[in-house]
Coordinates of C-alpha atoms in Angstrom, one line a residue:
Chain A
X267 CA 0.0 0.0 0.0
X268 CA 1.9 2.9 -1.4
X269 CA 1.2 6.5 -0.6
X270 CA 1.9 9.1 -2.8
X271 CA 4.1 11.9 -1.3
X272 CA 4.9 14.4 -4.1
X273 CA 5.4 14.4 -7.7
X274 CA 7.1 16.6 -10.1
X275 CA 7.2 16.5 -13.9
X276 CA 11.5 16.2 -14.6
X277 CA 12.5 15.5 -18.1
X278 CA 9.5 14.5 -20.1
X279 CA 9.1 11.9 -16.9
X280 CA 8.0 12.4 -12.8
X281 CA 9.7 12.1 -10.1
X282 CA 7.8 10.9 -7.5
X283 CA 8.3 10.3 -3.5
X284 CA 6.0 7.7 -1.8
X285 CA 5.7 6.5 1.8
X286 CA 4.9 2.6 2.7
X287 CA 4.9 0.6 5.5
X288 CA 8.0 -2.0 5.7
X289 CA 7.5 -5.3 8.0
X290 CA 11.0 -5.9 7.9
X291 CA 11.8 -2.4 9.2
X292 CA 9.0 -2.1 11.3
X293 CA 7.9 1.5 10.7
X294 CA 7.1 4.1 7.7
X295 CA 9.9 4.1 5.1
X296 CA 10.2 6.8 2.3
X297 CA 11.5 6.2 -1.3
X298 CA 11.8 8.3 -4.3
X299 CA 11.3 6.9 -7.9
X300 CA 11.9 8.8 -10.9
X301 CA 9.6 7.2 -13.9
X302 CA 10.2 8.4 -17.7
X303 CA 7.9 9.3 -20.1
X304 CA 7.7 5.6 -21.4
X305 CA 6.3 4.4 -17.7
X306 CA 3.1 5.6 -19.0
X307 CA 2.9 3.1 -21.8
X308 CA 4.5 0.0 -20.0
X309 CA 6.8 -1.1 -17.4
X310 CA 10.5 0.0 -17.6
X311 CA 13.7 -1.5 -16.8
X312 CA 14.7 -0.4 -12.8
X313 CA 17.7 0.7 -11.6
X314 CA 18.1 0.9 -8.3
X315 CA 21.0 4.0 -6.8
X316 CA 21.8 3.5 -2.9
X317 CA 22.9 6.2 -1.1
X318 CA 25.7 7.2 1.6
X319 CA 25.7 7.7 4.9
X320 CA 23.8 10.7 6.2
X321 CA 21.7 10.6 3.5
X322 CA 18.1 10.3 3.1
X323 CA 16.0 8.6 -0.2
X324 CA 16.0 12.7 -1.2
X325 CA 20.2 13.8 -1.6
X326 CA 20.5 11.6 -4.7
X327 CA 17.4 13.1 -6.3
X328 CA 18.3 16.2 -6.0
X329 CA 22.2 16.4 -6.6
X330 CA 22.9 13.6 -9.0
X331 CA 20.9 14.7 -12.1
X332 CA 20.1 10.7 -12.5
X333 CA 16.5 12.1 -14.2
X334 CA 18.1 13.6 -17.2
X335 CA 20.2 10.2 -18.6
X336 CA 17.2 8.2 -17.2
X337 CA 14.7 9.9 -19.0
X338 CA 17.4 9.0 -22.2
X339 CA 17.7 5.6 -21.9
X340 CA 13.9 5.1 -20.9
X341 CA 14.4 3.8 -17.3
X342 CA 13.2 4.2 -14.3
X343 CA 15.3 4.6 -11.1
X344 CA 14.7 3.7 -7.4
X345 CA 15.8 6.1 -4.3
X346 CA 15.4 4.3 -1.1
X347 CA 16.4 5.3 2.5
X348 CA 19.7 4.5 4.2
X349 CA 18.2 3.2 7.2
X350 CA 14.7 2.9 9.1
X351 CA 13.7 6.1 10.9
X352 CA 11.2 7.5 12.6
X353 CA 9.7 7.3 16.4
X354 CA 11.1 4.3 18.3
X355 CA 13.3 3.5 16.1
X356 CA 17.2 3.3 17.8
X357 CA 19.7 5.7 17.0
X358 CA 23.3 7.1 17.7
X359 CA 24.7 10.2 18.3
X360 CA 27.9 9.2 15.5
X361 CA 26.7 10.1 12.0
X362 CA 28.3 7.0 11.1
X363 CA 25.7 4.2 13.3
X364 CA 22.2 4.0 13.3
X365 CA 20.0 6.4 11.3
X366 CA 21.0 7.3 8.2
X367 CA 23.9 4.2 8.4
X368 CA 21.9 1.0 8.0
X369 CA 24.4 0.1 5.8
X370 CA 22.6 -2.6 4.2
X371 CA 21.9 -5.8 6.4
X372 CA 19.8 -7.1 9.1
X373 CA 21.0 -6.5 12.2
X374 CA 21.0 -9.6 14.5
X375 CA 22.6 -7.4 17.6
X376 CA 19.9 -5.1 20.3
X377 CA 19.2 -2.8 20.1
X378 CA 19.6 -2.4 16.3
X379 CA 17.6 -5.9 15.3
X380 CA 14.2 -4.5 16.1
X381 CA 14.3 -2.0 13.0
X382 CA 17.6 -1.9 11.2
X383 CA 16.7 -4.5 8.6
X384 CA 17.9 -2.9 5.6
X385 CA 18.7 -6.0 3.7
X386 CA 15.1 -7.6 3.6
X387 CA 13.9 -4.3 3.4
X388 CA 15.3 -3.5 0.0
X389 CA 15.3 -7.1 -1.1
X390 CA 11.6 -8.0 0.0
X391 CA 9.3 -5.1 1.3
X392 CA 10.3 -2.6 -1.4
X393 CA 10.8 -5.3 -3.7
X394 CA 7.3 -6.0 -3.3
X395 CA 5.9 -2.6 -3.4
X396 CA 7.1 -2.1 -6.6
X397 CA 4.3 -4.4 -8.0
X398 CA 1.8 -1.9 -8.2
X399 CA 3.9 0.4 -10.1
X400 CA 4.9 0.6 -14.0
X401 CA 8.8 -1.2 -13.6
X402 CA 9.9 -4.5 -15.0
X403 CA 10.9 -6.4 -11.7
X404 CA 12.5 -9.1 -14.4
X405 CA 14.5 -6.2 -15.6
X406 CA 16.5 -4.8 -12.6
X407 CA 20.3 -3.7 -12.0
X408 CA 21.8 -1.6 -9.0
X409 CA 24.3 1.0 -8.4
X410 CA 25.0 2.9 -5.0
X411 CA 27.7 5.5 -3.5
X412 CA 30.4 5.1 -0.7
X413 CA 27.9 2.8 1.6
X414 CA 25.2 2.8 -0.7
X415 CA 28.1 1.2 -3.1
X416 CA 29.3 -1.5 -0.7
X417 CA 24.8 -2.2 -1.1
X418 CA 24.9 -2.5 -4.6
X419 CA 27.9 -4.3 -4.4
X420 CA 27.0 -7.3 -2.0
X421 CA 23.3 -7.4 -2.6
X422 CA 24.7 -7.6 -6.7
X423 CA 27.2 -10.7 -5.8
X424 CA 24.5 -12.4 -3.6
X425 CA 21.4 -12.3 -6.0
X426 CA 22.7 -12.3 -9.4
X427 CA 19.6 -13.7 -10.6
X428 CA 17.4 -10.4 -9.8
X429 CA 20.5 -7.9 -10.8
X430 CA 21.9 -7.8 -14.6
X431 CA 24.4 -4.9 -13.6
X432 CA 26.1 -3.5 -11.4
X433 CA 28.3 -0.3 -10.2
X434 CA 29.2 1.9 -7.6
X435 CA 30.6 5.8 -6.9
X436 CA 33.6 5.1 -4.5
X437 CA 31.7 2.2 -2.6
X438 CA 32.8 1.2 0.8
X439 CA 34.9 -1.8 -0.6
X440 CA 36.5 -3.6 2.2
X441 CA 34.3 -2.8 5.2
X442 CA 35.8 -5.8 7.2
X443 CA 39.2 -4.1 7.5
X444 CA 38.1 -0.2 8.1
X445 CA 36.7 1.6 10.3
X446 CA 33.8 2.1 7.9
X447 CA 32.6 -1.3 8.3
X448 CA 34.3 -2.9 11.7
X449 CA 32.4 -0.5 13.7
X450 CA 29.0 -0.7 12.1
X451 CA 29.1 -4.7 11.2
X452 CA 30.4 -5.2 14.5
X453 CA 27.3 -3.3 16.1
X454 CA 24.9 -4.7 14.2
X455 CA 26.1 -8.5 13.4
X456 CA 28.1 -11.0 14.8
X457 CA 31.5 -11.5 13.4
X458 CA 30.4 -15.2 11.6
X459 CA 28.3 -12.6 9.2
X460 CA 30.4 -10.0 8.2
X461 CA 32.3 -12.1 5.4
X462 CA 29.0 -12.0 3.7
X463 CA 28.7 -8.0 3.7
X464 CA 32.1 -7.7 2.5
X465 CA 32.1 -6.8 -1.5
X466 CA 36.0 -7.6 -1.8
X467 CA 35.6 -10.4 0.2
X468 CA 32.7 -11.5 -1.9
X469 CA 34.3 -11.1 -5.4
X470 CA 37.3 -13.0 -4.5
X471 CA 34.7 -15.6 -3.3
X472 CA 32.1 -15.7 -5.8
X473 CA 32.5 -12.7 -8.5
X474 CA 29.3 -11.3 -10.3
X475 CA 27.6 -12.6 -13.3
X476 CA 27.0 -9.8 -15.2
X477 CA 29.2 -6.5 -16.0
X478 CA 30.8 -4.4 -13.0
X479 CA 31.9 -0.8 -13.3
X480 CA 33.3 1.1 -10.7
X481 CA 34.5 5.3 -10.7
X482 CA 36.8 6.2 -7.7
X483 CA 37.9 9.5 -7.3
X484 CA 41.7 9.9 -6.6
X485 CA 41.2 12.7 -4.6
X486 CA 38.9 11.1 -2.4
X487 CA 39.4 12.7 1.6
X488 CA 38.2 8.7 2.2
X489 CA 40.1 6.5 0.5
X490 CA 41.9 5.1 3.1
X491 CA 38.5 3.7 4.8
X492 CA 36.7 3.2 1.6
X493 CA 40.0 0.7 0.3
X494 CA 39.5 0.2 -3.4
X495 CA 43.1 -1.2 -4.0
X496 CA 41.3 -4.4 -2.1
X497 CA 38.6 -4.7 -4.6
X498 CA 40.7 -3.4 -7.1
X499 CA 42.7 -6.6 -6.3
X500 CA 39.8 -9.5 -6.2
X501 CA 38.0 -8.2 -9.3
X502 CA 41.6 -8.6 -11.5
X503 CA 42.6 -11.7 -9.7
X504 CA 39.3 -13.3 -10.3
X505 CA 39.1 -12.0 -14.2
X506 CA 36.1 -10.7 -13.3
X507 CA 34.7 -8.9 -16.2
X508 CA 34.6 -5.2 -15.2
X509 CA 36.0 -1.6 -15.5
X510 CA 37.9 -0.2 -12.2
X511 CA 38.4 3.5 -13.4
X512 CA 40.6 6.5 -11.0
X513 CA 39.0 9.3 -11.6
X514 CA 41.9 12.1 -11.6
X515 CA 41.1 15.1 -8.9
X516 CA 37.5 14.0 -8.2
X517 CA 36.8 14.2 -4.1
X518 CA 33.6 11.9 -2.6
X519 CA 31.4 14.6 -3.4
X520 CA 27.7 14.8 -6.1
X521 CA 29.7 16.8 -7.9
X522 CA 32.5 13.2 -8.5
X523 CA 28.7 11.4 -8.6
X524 CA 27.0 13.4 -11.3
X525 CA 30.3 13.6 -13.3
X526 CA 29.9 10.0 -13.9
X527 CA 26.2 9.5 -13.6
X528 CA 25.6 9.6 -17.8
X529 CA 28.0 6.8 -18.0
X530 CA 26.2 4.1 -15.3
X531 CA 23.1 5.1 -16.8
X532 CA 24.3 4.4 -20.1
X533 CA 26.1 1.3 -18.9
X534 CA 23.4 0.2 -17.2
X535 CA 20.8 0.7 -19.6
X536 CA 23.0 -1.6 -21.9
X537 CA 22.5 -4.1 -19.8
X538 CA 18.8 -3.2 -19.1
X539 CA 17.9 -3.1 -22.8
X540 CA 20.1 -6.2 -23.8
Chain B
X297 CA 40.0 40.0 -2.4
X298 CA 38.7 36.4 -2.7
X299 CA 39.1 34.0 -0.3
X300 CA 38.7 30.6 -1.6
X301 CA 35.9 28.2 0.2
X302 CA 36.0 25.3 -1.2
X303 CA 36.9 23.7 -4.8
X304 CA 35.2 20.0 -6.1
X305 CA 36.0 19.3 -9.4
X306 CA 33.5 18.1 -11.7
X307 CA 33.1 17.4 -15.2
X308 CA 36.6 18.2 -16.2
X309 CA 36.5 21.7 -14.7
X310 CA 36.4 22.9 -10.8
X311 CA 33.3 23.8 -8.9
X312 CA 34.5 26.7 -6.9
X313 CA 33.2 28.8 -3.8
X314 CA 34.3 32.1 -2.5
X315 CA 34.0 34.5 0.2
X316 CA 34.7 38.1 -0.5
X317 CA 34.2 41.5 1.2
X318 CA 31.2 43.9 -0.8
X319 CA 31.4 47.8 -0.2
X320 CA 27.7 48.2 -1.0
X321 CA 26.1 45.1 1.1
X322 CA 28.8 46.3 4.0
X323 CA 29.2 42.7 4.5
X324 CA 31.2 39.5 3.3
X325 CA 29.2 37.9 0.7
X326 CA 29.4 34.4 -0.3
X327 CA 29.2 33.4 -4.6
X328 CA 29.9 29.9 -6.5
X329 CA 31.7 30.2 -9.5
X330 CA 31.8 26.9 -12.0
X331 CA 35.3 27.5 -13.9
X332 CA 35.1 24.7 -17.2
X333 CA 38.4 22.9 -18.4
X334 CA 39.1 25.5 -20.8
X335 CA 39.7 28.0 -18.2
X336 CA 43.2 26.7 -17.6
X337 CA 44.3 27.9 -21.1
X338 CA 42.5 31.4 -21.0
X339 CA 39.5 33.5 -19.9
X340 CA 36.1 32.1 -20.8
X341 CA 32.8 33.1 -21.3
X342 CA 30.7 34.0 -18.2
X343 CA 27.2 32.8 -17.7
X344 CA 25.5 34.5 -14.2
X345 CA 23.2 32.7 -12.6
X346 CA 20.7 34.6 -10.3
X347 CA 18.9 32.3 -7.8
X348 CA 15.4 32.8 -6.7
X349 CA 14.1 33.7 -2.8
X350 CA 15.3 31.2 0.1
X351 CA 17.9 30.0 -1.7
X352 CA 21.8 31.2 -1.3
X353 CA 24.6 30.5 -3.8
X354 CA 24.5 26.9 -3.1
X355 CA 21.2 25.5 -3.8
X356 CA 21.8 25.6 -8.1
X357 CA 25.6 24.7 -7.5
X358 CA 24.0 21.4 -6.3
X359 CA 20.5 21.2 -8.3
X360 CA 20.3 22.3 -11.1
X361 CA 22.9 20.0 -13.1
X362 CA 24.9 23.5 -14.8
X363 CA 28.1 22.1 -14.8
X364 CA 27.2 19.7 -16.9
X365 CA 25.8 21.6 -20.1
X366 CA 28.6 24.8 -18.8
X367 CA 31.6 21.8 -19.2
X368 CA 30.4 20.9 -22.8
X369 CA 30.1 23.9 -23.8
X370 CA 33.6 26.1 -22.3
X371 CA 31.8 28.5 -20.3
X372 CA 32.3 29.2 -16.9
X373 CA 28.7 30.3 -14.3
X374 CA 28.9 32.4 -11.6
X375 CA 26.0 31.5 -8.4
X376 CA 25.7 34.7 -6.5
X377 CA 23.9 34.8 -3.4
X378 CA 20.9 36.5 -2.7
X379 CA 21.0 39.0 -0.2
X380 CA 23.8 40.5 2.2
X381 CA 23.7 37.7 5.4
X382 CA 25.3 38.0 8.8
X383 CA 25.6 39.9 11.9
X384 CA 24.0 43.4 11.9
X385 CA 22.3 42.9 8.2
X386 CA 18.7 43.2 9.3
X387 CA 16.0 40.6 8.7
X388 CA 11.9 40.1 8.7
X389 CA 10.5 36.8 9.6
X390 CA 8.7 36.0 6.1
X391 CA 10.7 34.3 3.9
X392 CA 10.2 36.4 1.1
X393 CA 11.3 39.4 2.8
X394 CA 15.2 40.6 3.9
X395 CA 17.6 37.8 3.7
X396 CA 17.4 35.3 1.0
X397 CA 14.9 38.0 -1.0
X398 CA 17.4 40.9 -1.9
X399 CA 15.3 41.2 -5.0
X400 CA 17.9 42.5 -6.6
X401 CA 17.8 46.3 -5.9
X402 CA 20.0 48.9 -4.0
X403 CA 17.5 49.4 -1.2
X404 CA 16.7 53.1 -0.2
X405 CA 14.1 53.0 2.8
X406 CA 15.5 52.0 6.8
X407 CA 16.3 49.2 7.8
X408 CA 17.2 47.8 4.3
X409 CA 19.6 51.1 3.2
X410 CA 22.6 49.7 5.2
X411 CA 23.2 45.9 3.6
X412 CA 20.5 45.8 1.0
X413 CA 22.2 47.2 -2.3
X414 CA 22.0 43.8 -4.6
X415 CA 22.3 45.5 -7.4
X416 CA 25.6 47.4 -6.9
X417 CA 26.9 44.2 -5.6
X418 CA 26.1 41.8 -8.7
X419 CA 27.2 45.0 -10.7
X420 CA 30.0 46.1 -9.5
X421 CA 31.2 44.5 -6.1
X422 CA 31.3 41.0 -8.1
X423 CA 32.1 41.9 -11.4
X424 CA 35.0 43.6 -10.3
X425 CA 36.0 40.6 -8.2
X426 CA 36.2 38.3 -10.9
X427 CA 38.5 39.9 -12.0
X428 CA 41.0 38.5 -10.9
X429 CA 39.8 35.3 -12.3
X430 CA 39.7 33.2 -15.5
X431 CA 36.3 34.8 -17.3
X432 CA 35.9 36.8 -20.5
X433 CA 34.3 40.1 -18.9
X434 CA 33.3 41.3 -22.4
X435 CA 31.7 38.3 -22.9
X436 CA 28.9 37.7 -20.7
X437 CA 25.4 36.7 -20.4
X438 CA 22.7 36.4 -17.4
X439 CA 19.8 34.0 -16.0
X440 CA 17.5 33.3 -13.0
X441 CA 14.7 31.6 -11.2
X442 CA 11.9 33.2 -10.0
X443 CA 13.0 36.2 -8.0
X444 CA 16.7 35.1 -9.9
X445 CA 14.6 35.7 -13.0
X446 CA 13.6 38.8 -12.5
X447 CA 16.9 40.2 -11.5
X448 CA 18.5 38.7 -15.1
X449 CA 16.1 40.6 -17.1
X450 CA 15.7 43.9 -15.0
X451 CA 19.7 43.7 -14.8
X452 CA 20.3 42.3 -18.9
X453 CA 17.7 45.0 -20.4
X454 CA 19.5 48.2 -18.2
X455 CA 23.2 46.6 -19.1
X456 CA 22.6 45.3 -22.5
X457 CA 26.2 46.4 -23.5
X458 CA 26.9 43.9 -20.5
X459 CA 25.0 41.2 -21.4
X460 CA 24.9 39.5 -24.7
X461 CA 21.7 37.4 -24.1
X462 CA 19.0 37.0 -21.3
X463 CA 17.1 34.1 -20.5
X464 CA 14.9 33.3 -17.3
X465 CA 13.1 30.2 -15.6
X466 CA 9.6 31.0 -14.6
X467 CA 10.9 34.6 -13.4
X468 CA 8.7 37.1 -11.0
X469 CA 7.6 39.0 -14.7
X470 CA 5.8 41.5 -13.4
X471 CA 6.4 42.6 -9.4
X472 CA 4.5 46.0 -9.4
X473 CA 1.2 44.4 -10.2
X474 CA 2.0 40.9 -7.5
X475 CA 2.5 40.2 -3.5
X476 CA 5.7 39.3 -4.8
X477 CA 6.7 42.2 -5.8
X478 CA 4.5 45.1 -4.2
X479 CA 5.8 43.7 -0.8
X480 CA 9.7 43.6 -1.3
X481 CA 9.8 46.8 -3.4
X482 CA 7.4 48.7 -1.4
X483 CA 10.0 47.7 1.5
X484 CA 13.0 48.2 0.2
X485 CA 12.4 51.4 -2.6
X486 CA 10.5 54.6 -3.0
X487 CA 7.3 53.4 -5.2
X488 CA 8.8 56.0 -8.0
X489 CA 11.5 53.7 -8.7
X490 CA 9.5 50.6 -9.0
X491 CA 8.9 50.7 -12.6
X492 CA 12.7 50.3 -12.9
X493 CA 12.6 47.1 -11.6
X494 CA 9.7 45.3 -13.5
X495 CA 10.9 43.0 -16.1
X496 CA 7.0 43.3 -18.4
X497 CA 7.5 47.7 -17.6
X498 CA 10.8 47.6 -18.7
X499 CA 10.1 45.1 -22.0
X500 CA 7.1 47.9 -23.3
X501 CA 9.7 50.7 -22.3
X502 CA 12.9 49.6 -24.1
X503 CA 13.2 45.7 -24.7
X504 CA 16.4 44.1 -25.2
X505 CA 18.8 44.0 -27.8
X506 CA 20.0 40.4 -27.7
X507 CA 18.2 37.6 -27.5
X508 CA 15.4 36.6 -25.2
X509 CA 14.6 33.0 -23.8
X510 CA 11.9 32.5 -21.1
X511 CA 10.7 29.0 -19.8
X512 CA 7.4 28.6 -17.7
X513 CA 5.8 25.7 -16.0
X514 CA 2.1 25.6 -17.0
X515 CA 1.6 23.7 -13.2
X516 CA 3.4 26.2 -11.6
X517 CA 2.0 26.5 -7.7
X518 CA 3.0 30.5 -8.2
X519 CA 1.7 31.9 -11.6
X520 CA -0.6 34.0 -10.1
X521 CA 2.7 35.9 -8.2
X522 CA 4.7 35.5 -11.1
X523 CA 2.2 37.0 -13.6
X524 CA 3.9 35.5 -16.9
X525 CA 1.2 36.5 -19.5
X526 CA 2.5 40.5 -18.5
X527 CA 6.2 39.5 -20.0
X528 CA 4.7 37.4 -22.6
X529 CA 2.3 40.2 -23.8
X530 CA 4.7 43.0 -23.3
X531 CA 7.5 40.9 -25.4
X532 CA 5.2 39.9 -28.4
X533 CA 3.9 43.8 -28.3
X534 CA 7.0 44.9 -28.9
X535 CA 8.4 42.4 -31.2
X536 CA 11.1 41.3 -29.1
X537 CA 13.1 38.8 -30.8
X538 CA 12.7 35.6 -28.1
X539 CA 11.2 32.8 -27.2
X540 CA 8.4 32.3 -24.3
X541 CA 7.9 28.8 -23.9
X542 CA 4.5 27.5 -21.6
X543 CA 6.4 24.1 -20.5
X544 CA 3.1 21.5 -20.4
X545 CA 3.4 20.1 -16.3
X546 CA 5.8 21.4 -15.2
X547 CA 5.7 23.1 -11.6
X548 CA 8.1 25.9 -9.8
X549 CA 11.0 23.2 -8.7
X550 CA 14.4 22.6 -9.5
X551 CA 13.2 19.4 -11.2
X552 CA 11.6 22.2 -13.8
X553 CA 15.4 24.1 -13.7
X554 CA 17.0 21.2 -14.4
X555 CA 15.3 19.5 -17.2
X556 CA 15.3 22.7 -19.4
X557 CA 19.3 23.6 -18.1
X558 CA 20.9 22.1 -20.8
X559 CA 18.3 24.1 -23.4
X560 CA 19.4 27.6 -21.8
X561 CA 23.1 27.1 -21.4
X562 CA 23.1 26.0 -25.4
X563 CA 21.1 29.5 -26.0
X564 CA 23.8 31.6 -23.7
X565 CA 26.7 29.8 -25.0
X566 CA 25.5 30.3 -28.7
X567 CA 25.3 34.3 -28.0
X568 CA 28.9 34.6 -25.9
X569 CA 30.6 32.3 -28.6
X570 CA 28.8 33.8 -31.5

């Protein structure tokens, strides 16, 4: 049961916000879905963009210009939330745990396993939301930035029947050897399950079907907690079949995001429309 | 004097922000300035960029996708704010009143006298300012939203030996006849100098002698404030070479900005290369 928030014509298409219940999370959870003119005559390919930490289903919206190579390509593209949120729902004070940082699983540890269930959430409850709306579940890749990233990444490698695609902005590559990653898997999972949130851990274990691309900027304030050199490492040792590119000069920023967005979109939508 | 904020680079070029002192705000005044790839060879083009009420220089930096369409085409885009901030520069509660609503006029009743003098400041405070930097002075054009819009064309058809081309995105068209307008000038200026500062008065008076491009949302929440049929009318009396396109759907957002960016900056950089 999907309510409709706001909507506003972008590029021939609409970007709309809804609200829905999630079981998973256990409260109200917002997304943002940006639909192109061909929605209205058919279901589209979906791509789905996870965001960072801090931010909500809205930053990407509104900073990435996603709409504009979208609206090209003639698909649509999925904005969820970084984390559960509302009344009830645990937080901490660090921008880096709790709201705004659920950082993709389901938390197994108190007090973070009564809500932060970000894994089934995207996988299941949104999954299942979509239904109602004009997208082609059988037709689905994923991209995501820094965290969001290290999303795409492992929920890419672990369901590479639902995912053709995927890429990631400066993803969160080795979370169980940074501080980005030991602190918030160790909060919300026991040890035994980080391995499995790991996305250079993952492609040395299993790879990814389909196509990989990932943009890291080499002026990145973050690279030594987002560590691409590891995943840099298991794609090329595993032959995956992928593009690793360093950006020159670009920072962690929307502006390194929607340098690059026209190319995911367009490498996506290869894969979308192949 | 410029004191450099902060620099991202995107799309080849650098996204830039400065601080600077301004004589006729009295104040340090904060602007953006997108510098394309070509800038390290020589001075470019100059595109301004006036932004619409609430907003400061940061809100088209990071929505409205510029840098994009400004990197194609070599042209650089100065974001200035929109009103004198800080301690001492007075204020009124609404938000369509003192800061963030400058309106783009040197103000000449108390309180607004002492910080509120926009127009010197975009004129000559900023101009002289960039100086200093990589921009083509003698080449420049101008744009806005909403209030942003009206300043472009009130500034572009009193400077048109300043300004090779004007366009504007759903601009306040006609303030002396609107609640936005009749409030912010009746604050700020004498009503015997309001007629100055109304893009449809001045358009019947003396038009422009470049070209003119205006884009409107026909769902705009605000066309009864922003009174587009006055410009429309008062630019097809006159036979003022331009365009007035009634954009089907669209509302007031940056979701409208965005999707027709890449349309304007083509327009300005056809004038400033031409």
């Amino acid at each position: 049961m999907l309510k409709l928030i706001s909507e506003n014509r972008a590029f021939d298409g609409v970007q709309r916000v809804y609200s829905h219940r999630s079981e998973a999370c256990d409260c109200d959870m917002t997304f943002g879905l940006y639909l192109p003119a061909e929605a209205a005559f058919g279901p589209v390919p979906l791509l789905t963009y996870l965001s960072g930490l801090t931010c909500t289903h809205a930053n990407v919206m509104e900073k990435s210009g996603a709409q504009r190579w979208a609206a090209e390509e003639g698909i649509a593209v999925l904005f969820p939330d970084t984390s559960p949120r509302g009344e009830g729902v645990p937080d901490d004070e660090a921008y880096d745990l709790g709201q705004g940082a659920g950082f993709y699983v389901n938390a197994q540890n108190a007090p973070w396993s009564s809500h932060f269930k970000m894994w089934d959430y995207i996988t299941k409850d949104l999954h299942g939301a979509l239904a109602e709306l004009p997208v082609d579940l059988e037709r689905q890749s994923i991209t995501g930035h820094s965290m969001g990233g290290h999303g795409a990444l492992t929920l890419a490698m672990h369901m590479p029947e639902r995912y053709r695609a995927v890429s990631a902005f400066a993803p969160i590559a080795n979370p169980t050897q940074s501080d980005w990653g030991t602190k918030q898997l160790g909060a919300y999972l026991p040890q035994t399950e980080w391995a499995n949130h790991d996305a250079s851990l993952l492609m040395a274990d299993r790879g990814f079907a389909g196509p990989v691309l990932i943009d890291q900027g080499t002026e990145d304030q973050f690279l030594d907690l987002l560590r691409p050199e590891s995943l840099a490492h298991a794609m090329t040792a595993r032959r995956q079949a992928g593009e690793f590119r360093m950006q020159k000069g670009y920072d962690h920023s929307y502006y390194f995001v929607s340098t690059f967005m026209a190319d995911h979109i367009a490498f996506h939508a290869e894969a979308l429309h192949g």
